[in-house]
Amino acid sequence: MLDIGTGSGAIAIAICKKTKKNINVLASDISPQALNVARKNIATHKLLSRVTIVRSNLLANIDKVPHIIVANLPYVKEKNARGLADPKLALVGGKNGYELIFNLLEQIKEKKYDKKTRVVFLEIGHNQARVIKKYATVLFPKAKITSKNDLAGYNRLITIEY
Ligand SMILES: C[S@@+](CC[C@H](N)C(=O)[O-])C[C@H]1O[C@@H](n2cnc3c(N)ncnc32)[C@H](O)[C@@H]1O
């Protein structure tokens, strides 16, 4: 499994803890500072044998095709970033918020991961499901693309199954 934009490693760690030992995770991030935090957290949970850390701008340094991709990438709009506590790099996805997610989908298509990767899970902003599903449908017309609500009732998870 590939966790893109792993940040503190929370998703990578939770998935290792909740699944059988046969899932190995590549945890990637563009930020070396984030990867240092992820490394510490992964070590604390004794998961260094299952989680490999790699610095990468989206898929740029990812060579192996993952079976599963998960990504909670930045999705906040540029103009809504002011006053937020986290660094801009962790939150802002572009002018409209969803540009980085679009870039990831384009790279999945370019690298032909859709031929081997089975499923992609994307956390998205509460009002982005329609536009992201539409774009994913254009790129991957044969895929099954669905979305799910979070506990507050907002559409926050997109699943793309190839
Ligand atoms: C919203 S945080 C999510 C962190 C973690 N996945 C979580 O769910 O708690 C987004 C993360 O994406 C990373 N990021 C931003 N741009 C990126 C890029 N182009 N490629 C890879 N990671 C990126 C940020 O450094 C940040 O750690």
PDB file of C-alpha atoms in Angstrom, residues 30-159:
ATOM      1  CA  ILE A  30       7.208  15.899   0.025  1.00  0.00           C
ATOM      2  CA  SER A  31       8.227  17.352   3.396  1.00  0.00           C
ATOM      3  CA  PRO A  32      11.394  16.031   5.092  1.00  0.00           C
ATOM      4  CA  GLN A  33      10.144  17.466   8.409  1.00  0.00           C
ATOM      5  CA  ALA A  34       6.915  15.480   8.114  1.00  0.00           C
ATOM      6  CA  LEU A  35       8.889  12.333   7.276  1.00  0.00           C
ATOM      7  CA  ASN A  36      11.035  12.785  10.407  1.00  0.00           C
ATOM      8  CA  VAL A  37       7.879  12.867  12.520  1.00  0.00           C
ATOM      9  CA  ALA A  38       6.473   9.860  10.629  1.00  0.00           C
ATOM     10  CA  ARG A  39       9.708   7.902  11.205  1.00  0.00           C
ATOM     11  CA  LYS A  40       9.539   8.535  14.974  1.00  0.00           C
ATOM     12  CA  ASN A  41       5.878   7.537  15.162  1.00  0.00           C
ATOM     13  CA  ILE A  42       6.430   4.422  13.060  1.00  0.00           C
ATOM     14  CA  ALA A  43       9.337   3.429  15.335  1.00  0.00           C
ATOM     15  CA  THR A  44       7.230   4.051  18.455  1.00  0.00           C
ATOM     16  CA  HIS A  45       4.650   1.615  17.081  1.00  0.00           C
ATOM     17  CA  LYS A  46       7.399  -0.889  16.192  1.00  0.00           C
ATOM     18  CA  LEU A  47       6.403  -0.869  12.539  1.00  0.00           C
ATOM     19  CA  LEU A  48       9.735  -0.039  10.875  1.00  0.00           C
ATOM     20  CA  SER A  49       9.822  -3.536   9.348  1.00  0.00           C
ATOM     21  CA  ARG A  50       6.486  -2.963   7.590  1.00  0.00           C
ATOM     22  CA  VAL A  51       6.598   0.722   6.672  1.00  0.00           C
ATOM     23  CA  THR A  52       9.180   2.156   4.279  1.00  0.00           C
ATOM     24  CA  ILE A  53       9.561   5.918   4.189  1.00  0.00           C
ATOM     25  CA  VAL A  54      10.305   7.767   0.976  1.00  0.00           C
ATOM     26  CA  ARG A  55      10.457  11.448   0.083  1.00  0.00           C
ATOM     27  CA  SER A  56       8.447  12.085  -3.046  1.00  0.00           C
ATOM     28  CA  ASN A  57       6.475  14.808  -4.758  1.00  0.00           C
ATOM     29  CA  LEU A  58       3.294  12.788  -5.416  1.00  0.00           C
ATOM     30  CA  LEU A  59       4.431   9.760  -7.491  1.00  0.00           C
ATOM     31  CA  ALA A  60       7.745  11.216  -8.731  1.00  0.00           C
ATOM     32  CA  ASN A  61       9.995   8.825  -6.724  1.00  0.00           C
ATOM     33  CA  ILE A  62       7.625   5.862  -6.506  1.00  0.00           C
ATOM     34  CA  ASP A  63       8.928   2.976  -8.601  1.00  0.00           C
ATOM     35  CA  LYS A  64       6.912  -0.009  -7.425  1.00  0.00           C
ATOM     36  CA  VAL A  65       3.272  -0.090  -8.477  1.00  0.00           C
ATOM     37  CA  PRO A  66       1.195  -0.296  -5.282  1.00  0.00           C
ATOM     38  CA  HIS A  67      -1.935  -2.457  -5.027  1.00  0.00           C
ATOM     39  CA  ILE A  68      -3.641   0.130  -2.847  1.00  0.00           C
ATOM     40  CA  ILE A  69      -3.151   3.911  -2.763  1.00  0.00           C
ATOM     41  CA  VAL A  70      -4.426   6.091   0.046  1.00  0.00           C
ATOM     42  CA  ALA A  71      -4.026   9.857   0.085  1.00  0.00           C
ATOM     43  CA  ASN A  72      -5.148  12.585   2.429  1.00  0.00           C
ATOM     44  CA  LEU A  73      -3.516  15.345   0.410  1.00  0.00           C
ATOM     45  CA  PRO A  74      -3.991  19.065   1.034  1.00  0.00           C
ATOM     46  CA  TYR A  75      -7.399  20.176  -0.289  1.00  0.00           C
ATOM     47  CA  VAL A  76      -7.999  23.639   1.206  1.00  0.00           C
ATOM     48  CA  LYS A  77      -8.484  26.559  -1.223  1.00  0.00           C
ATOM     49  CA  GLU A  78      -5.622  29.057  -1.393  1.00  0.00           C
ATOM     50  CA  LYS A  79      -7.870  31.916  -0.201  1.00  0.00           C
ATOM     51  CA  ASN A  80      -9.102  29.939   2.840  1.00  0.00           C
ATOM     52  CA  ALA A  81      -5.602  29.242   4.172  1.00  0.00           C
ATOM     53  CA  ARG A  82      -5.213  32.377   6.258  1.00  0.00           C
ATOM     54  CA  GLY A  83      -5.392  31.778   9.997  1.00  0.00           C
ATOM     55  CA  LEU A  84      -5.082  28.003   9.794  1.00  0.00           C
ATOM     56  CA  ALA A  85      -2.678  26.477  12.304  1.00  0.00           C
ATOM     57  CA  ASP A  86      -0.885  23.901  10.132  1.00  0.00           C
ATOM     58  CA  PRO A  87       1.765  24.834   7.522  1.00  0.00           C
ATOM     59  CA  LYS A  88       0.363  25.833   4.122  1.00  0.00           C
ATOM     60  CA  LEU A  89       2.177  22.879   2.510  1.00  0.00           C
ATOM     61  CA  ALA A  90       0.075  20.506   4.614  1.00  0.00           C
ATOM     62  CA  LEU A  91      -3.273  22.153   3.851  1.00  0.00           C
ATOM     63  CA  VAL A  92      -3.471  24.087   0.601  1.00  0.00           C
ATOM     64  CA  GLY A  93      -4.203  22.064  -2.524  1.00  0.00           C
ATOM     65  CA  GLY A  94      -4.191  24.978  -4.982  1.00  0.00           C
ATOM     66  CA  LYS A  95      -6.417  27.875  -6.051  1.00  0.00           C
ATOM     67  CA  ASN A  96      -9.542  25.702  -5.974  1.00  0.00           C
ATOM     68  CA  GLY A  97      -8.237  23.279  -3.378  1.00  0.00           C
ATOM     69  CA  TYR A  98      -8.456  20.103  -5.456  1.00  0.00           C
ATOM     70  CA  GLU A  99      -5.557  20.716  -7.888  1.00  0.00           C
ATOM     71  CA  LEU A 100      -3.079  18.450  -6.060  1.00  0.00           C
ATOM     72  CA  ILE A 101      -5.630  15.615  -6.051  1.00  0.00           C
ATOM     73  CA  PHE A 102      -6.182  16.167  -9.793  1.00  0.00           C
ATOM     74  CA  ASN A 103      -2.372  16.008 -10.289  1.00  0.00           C
ATOM     75  CA  LEU A 104      -2.231  12.717  -8.422  1.00  0.00           C
ATOM     76  CA  LEU A 105      -4.991  11.227 -10.581  1.00  0.00           C
ATOM     77  CA  GLU A 106      -3.201  12.411 -13.731  1.00  0.00           C
ATOM     78  CA  GLN A 107       0.050  10.804 -12.546  1.00  0.00           C
ATOM     79  CA  ILE A 108      -1.738   7.526 -11.768  1.00  0.00           C
ATOM     80  CA  LYS A 109      -3.013   7.590 -15.329  1.00  0.00           C
ATOM     81  CA  GLU A 110       0.365   8.601 -16.839  1.00  0.00           C
ATOM     82  CA  LYS A 111       2.223   5.859 -14.959  1.00  0.00           C
ATOM     83  CA  LYS A 112      -0.486   3.378 -15.954  1.00  0.00           C
ATOM     84  CA  TYR A 113      -0.966   2.380 -12.305  1.00  0.00           C
ATOM     85  CA  ASP A 114      -4.635   1.868 -13.080  1.00  0.00           C
ATOM     86  CA  LYS A 115      -3.606  -1.371 -14.818  1.00  0.00           C
ATOM     87  CA  LYS A 116      -2.196  -2.916 -11.612  1.00  0.00           C
ATOM     88  CA  THR A 117      -3.382  -0.824  -8.683  1.00  0.00           C
ATOM     89  CA  ARG A 118      -6.709  -2.186  -7.473  1.00  0.00           C
ATOM     90  CA  VAL A 119      -8.065   0.689  -5.462  1.00  0.00           C
ATOM     91  CA  VAL A 120      -7.402   4.345  -4.592  1.00  0.00           C
ATOM     92  CA  PHE A 121      -8.870   6.004  -1.487  1.00  0.00           C
ATOM     93  CA  LEU A 122      -8.882   9.818  -1.362  1.00  0.00           C
ATOM     94  CA  GLU A 123      -9.851  12.029   1.545  1.00  0.00           C
ATOM     95  CA  ILE A 124     -11.362  15.198   0.080  1.00  0.00           C
ATOM     96  CA  GLY A 125     -12.906  18.503   1.158  1.00  0.00           C
ATOM     97  CA  HIS A 126     -16.608  18.478   2.095  1.00  0.00           C
ATOM     98  CA  ASN A 127     -17.730  20.164  -1.162  1.00  0.00           C
ATOM     99  CA  GLN A 128     -15.338  18.531  -3.645  1.00  0.00           C
ATOM    100  CA  ALA A 129     -16.876  15.105  -4.281  1.00  0.00           C
ATOM    101  CA  ARG A 130     -18.771  16.056  -7.441  1.00  0.00           C
ATOM    102  CA  VAL A 131     -15.865  17.738  -9.242  1.00  0.00           C
ATOM    103  CA  ILE A 132     -13.283  15.100  -8.255  1.00  0.00           C
ATOM    104  CA  LYS A 133     -15.548  12.177  -9.181  1.00  0.00           C
ATOM    105  CA  LYS A 134     -16.257  13.827 -12.524  1.00  0.00           C
ATOM    106  CA  TYR A 135     -12.555  14.221 -13.285  1.00  0.00           C
ATOM    107  CA  ALA A 136     -11.751  10.681 -12.129  1.00  0.00           C
ATOM    108  CA  THR A 137     -14.495   9.376 -14.441  1.00  0.00           C
ATOM    109  CA  VAL A 138     -12.908  11.198 -17.398  1.00  0.00           C
ATOM    110  CA  LEU A 139      -9.468   9.728 -16.601  1.00  0.00           C
ATOM    111  CA  PHE A 140     -10.671   6.237 -15.642  1.00  0.00           C
ATOM    112  CA  PRO A 141     -13.916   5.600 -17.510  1.00  0.00           C
ATOM    113  CA  LYS A 142     -13.961   1.882 -16.658  1.00  0.00           C
ATOM    114  CA  ALA A 143     -13.381   2.311 -12.915  1.00  0.00           C
ATOM    115  CA  LYS A 144     -16.066   2.074 -10.249  1.00  0.00           C
ATOM    116  CA  ILE A 145     -16.005   5.450  -8.509  1.00  0.00           C
ATOM    117  CA  THR A 146     -17.945   5.970  -5.300  1.00  0.00           C
ATOM    118  CA  SER A 147     -17.974   8.349  -2.348  1.00  0.00           C
ATOM    119  CA  LYS A 148     -18.821   8.016   1.319  1.00  0.00           C
ATOM    120  CA  ASN A 149     -19.889  10.384   4.060  1.00  0.00           C
ATOM    121  CA  ASP A 150     -17.870  11.083   7.175  1.00  0.00           C
ATOM    122  CA  LEU A 151     -19.460  10.890  10.632  1.00  0.00           C
ATOM    123  CA  ALA A 152     -20.709  14.476  10.273  1.00  0.00           C
ATOM    124  CA  GLY A 153     -22.571  13.553   7.083  1.00  0.00           C
ATOM    125  CA  TYR A 154     -20.192  15.224   4.634  1.00  0.00           C
ATOM    126  CA  ASN A 155     -19.016  13.466   1.468  1.00  0.00           C
ATOM    127  CA  ARG A 156     -15.335  13.106   2.364  1.00  0.00           C
ATOM    128  CA  LEU A 157     -14.032   9.848   0.918  1.00  0.00           C
ATOM    129  CA  ILE A 158     -13.693   8.900  -2.733  1.00  0.00           C
ATOM    130  CA  THR A 159     -12.944   5.326  -3.721  1.00  0.00           C
TER     131      THR A 159
END
